PDB file of C-alpha atoms in Angstrom:
ATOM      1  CA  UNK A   1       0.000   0.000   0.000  1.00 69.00           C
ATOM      2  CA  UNK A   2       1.611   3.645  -0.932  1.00 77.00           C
ATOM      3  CA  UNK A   3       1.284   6.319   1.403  1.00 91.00           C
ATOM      4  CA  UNK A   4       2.193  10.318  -0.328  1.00 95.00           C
ATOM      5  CA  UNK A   5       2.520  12.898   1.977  1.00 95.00           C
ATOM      6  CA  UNK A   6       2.477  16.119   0.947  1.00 95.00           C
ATOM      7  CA  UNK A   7       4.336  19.013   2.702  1.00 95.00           C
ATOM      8  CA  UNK A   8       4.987  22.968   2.773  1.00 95.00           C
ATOM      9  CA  UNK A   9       1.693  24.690   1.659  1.00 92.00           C
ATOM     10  CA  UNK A  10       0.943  28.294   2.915  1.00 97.00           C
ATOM     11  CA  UNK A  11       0.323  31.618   2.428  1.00 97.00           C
ATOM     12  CA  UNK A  12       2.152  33.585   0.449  1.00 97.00           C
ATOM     13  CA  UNK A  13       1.037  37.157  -1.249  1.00 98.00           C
ATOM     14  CA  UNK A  14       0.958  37.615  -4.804  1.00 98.00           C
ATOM     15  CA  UNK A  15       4.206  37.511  -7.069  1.00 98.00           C
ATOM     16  CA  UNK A  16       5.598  35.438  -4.093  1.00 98.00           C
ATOM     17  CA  UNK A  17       7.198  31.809  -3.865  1.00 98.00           C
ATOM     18  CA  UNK A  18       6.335  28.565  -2.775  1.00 97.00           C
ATOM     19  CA  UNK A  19       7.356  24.806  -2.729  1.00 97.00           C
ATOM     20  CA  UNK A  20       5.495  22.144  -1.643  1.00 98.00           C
ATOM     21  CA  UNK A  21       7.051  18.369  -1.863  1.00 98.00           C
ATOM     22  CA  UNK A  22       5.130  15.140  -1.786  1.00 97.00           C
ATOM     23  CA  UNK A  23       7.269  11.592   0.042  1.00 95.00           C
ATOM     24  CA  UNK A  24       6.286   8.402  -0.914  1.00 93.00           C
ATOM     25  CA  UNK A  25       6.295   5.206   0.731  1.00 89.00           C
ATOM     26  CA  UNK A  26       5.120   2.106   0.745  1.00 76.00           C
ATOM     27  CA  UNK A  27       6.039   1.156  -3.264  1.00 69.00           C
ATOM     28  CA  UNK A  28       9.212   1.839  -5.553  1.00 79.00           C
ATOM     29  CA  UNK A  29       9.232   5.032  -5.953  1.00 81.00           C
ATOM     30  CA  UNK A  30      11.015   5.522  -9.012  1.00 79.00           C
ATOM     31  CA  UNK A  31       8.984   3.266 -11.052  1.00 85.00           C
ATOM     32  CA  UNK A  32       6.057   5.431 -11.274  1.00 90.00           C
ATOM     33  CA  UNK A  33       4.907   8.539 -12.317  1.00 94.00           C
ATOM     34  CA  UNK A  34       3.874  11.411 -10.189  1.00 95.00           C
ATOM     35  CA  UNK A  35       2.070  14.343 -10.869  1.00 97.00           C
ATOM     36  CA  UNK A  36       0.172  17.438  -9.494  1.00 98.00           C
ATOM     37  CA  UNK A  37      -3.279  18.561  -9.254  1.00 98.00           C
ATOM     38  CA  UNK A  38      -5.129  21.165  -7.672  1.00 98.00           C
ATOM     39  CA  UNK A  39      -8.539  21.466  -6.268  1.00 98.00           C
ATOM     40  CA  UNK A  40      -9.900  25.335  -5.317  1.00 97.00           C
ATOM     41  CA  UNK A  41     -13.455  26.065  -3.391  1.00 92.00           C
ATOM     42  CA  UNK A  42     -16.070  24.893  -5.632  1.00 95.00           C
ATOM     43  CA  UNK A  43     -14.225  23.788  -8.654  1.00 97.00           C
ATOM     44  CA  UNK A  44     -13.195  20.796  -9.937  1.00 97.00           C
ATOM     45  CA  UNK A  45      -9.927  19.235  -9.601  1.00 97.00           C
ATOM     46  CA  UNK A  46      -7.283  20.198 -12.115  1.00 98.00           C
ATOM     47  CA  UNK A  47      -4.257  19.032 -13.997  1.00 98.00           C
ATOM     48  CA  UNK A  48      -0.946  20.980 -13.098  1.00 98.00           C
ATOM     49  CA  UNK A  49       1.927  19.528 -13.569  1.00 98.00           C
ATOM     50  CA  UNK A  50       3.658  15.877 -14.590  1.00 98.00           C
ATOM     51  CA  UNK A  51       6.690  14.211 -14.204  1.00 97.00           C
ATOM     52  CA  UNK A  52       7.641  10.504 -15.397  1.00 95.00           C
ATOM     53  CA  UNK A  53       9.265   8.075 -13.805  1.00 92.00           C
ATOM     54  CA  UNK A  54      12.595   8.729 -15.197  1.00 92.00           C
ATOM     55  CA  UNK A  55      11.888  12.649 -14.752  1.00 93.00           C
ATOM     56  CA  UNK A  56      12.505  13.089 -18.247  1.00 95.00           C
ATOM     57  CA  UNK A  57       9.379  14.496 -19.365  1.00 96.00           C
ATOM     58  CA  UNK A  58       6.933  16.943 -18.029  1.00 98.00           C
ATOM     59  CA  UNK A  59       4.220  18.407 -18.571  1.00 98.00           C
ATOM     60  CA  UNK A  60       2.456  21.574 -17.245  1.00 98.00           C
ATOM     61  CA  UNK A  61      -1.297  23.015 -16.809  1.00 98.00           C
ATOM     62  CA  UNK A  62      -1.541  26.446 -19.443  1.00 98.00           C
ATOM     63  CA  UNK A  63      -2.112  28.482 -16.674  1.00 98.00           C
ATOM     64  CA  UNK A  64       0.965  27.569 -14.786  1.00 98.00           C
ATOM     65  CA  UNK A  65       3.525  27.006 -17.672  1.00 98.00           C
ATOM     66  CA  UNK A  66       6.251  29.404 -17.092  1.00 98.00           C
ATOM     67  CA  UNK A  67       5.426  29.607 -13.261  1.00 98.00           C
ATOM     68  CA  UNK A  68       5.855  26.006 -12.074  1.00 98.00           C
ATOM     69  CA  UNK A  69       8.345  23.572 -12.288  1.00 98.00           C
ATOM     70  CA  UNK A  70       8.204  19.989 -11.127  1.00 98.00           C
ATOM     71  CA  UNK A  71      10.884  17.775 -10.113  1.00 98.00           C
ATOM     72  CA  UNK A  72      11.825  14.763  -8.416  1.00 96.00           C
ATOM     73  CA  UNK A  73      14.417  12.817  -6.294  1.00 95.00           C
ATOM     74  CA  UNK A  74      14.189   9.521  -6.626  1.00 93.00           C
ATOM     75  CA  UNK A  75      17.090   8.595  -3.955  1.00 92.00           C
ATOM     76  CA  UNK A  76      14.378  10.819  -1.269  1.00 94.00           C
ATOM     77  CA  UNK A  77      11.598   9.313  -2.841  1.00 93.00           C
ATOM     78  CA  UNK A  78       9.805  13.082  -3.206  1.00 95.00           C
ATOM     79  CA  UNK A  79       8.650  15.198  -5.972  1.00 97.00           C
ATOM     80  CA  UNK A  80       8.611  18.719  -5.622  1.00 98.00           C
ATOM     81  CA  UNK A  81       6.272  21.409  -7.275  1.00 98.00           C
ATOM     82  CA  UNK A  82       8.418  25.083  -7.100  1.00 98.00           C
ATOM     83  CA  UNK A  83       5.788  27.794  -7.520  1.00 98.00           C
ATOM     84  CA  UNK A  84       6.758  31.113  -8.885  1.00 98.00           C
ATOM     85  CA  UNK A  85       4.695  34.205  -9.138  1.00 98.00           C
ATOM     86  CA  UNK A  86       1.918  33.140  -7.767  1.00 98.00           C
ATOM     87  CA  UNK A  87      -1.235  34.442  -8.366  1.00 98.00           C
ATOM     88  CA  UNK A  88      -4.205  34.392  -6.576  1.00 97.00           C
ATOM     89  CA  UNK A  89      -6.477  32.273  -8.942  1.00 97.00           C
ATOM     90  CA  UNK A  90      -3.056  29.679  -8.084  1.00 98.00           C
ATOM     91  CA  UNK A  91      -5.363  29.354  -4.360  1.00 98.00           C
ATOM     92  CA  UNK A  92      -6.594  25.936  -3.617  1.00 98.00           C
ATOM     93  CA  UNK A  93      -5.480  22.522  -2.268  1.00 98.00           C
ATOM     94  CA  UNK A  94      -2.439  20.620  -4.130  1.00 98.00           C
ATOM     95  CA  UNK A  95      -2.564  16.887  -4.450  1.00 98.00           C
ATOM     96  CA  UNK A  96      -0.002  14.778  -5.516  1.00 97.00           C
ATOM     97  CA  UNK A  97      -0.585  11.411  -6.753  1.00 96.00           C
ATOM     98  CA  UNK A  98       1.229   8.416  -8.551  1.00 94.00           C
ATOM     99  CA  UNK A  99       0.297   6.457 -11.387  1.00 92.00           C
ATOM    100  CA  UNK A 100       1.151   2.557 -11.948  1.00 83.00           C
ATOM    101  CA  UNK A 101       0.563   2.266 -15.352  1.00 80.00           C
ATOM    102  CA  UNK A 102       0.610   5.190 -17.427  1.00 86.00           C
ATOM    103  CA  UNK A 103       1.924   8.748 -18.044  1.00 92.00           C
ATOM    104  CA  UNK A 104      -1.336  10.701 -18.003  1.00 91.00           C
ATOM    105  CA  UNK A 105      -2.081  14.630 -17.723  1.00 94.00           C
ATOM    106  CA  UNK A 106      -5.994  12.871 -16.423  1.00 93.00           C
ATOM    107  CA  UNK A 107      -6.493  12.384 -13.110  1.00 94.00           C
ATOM    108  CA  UNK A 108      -8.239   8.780 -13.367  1.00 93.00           C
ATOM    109  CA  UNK A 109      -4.914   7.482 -14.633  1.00 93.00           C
ATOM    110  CA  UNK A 110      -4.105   8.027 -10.624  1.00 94.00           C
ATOM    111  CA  UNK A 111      -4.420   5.227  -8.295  1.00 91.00           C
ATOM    112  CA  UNK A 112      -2.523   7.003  -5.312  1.00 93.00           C
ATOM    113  CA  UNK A 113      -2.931  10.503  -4.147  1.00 96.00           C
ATOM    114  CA  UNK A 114      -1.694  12.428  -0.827  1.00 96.00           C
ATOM    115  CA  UNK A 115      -4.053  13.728   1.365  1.00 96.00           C
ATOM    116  CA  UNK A 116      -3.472  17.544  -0.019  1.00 97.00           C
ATOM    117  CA  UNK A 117      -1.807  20.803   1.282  1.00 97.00           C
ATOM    118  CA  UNK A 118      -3.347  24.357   1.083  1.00 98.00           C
ATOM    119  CA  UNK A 119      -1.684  27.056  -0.687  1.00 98.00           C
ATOM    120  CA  UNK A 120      -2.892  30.157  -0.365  1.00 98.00           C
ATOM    121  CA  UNK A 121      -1.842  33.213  -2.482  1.00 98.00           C
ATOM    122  CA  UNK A 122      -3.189  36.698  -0.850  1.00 97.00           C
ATOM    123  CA  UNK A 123      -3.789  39.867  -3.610  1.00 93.00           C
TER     124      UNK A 123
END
């Protein structure tokens, strides 16, 4: 059974910095892929950003390409999401999850996912 934990949500104010990291356990790490999504009040959850298992290809959201960058250390069994100027419309709670099978920017290709971290981004 995998376990992600996500760490090092906050609040930051507009134009600001953030990271947050997600630690798995539980399953090899570097044999999966990992990815971020987002979920803010009453919206749906959303792509943001992908990573394979090697870490040699990503992919990012539109509305974060540019902003974001995702990463990963397989020897600390983490993935990282750096935020850059942040926005406010960036506000909600970040998920990170792994997929067994398949690189996928769609959340269903997910079979484990943390338990979330807020980030908020003040205007």
């Amino acid at each position: 059974q995998a376990q992600l934990v996500e760490s090092g949500g906050g609040l930051v104010q507009a134009g600001g910095s953030l990271s947050v990291s997600c630690t798995a356990s539980g399953r090899t790490f570097n044999r999966y892929n990992m990815a971020w999504f987002r979920q803010a009040p009453g919206k749906e959850r959303e792509f943001v950003a992908a990573i394979s298992w090697s870490g040699g290809r990503t992919d990012y959201a539109d509305s974060v390409k540019g902003r974001f960058t995702i990463s990963r250390d397989n020897a600390k069994n983490t993935v990282y999401l750096q935020m850059n100027s942040l926005k406010p419309e960036d506000t909600a709670v970040y998920y990170c999850a792994s997929s067994t099978y398949s690189y996928s920017l769609n959340e269903r290709s997910y079979d484990y996912w943390g338990q979330g971290t807020q980030v908020t981004v003040s205007s």
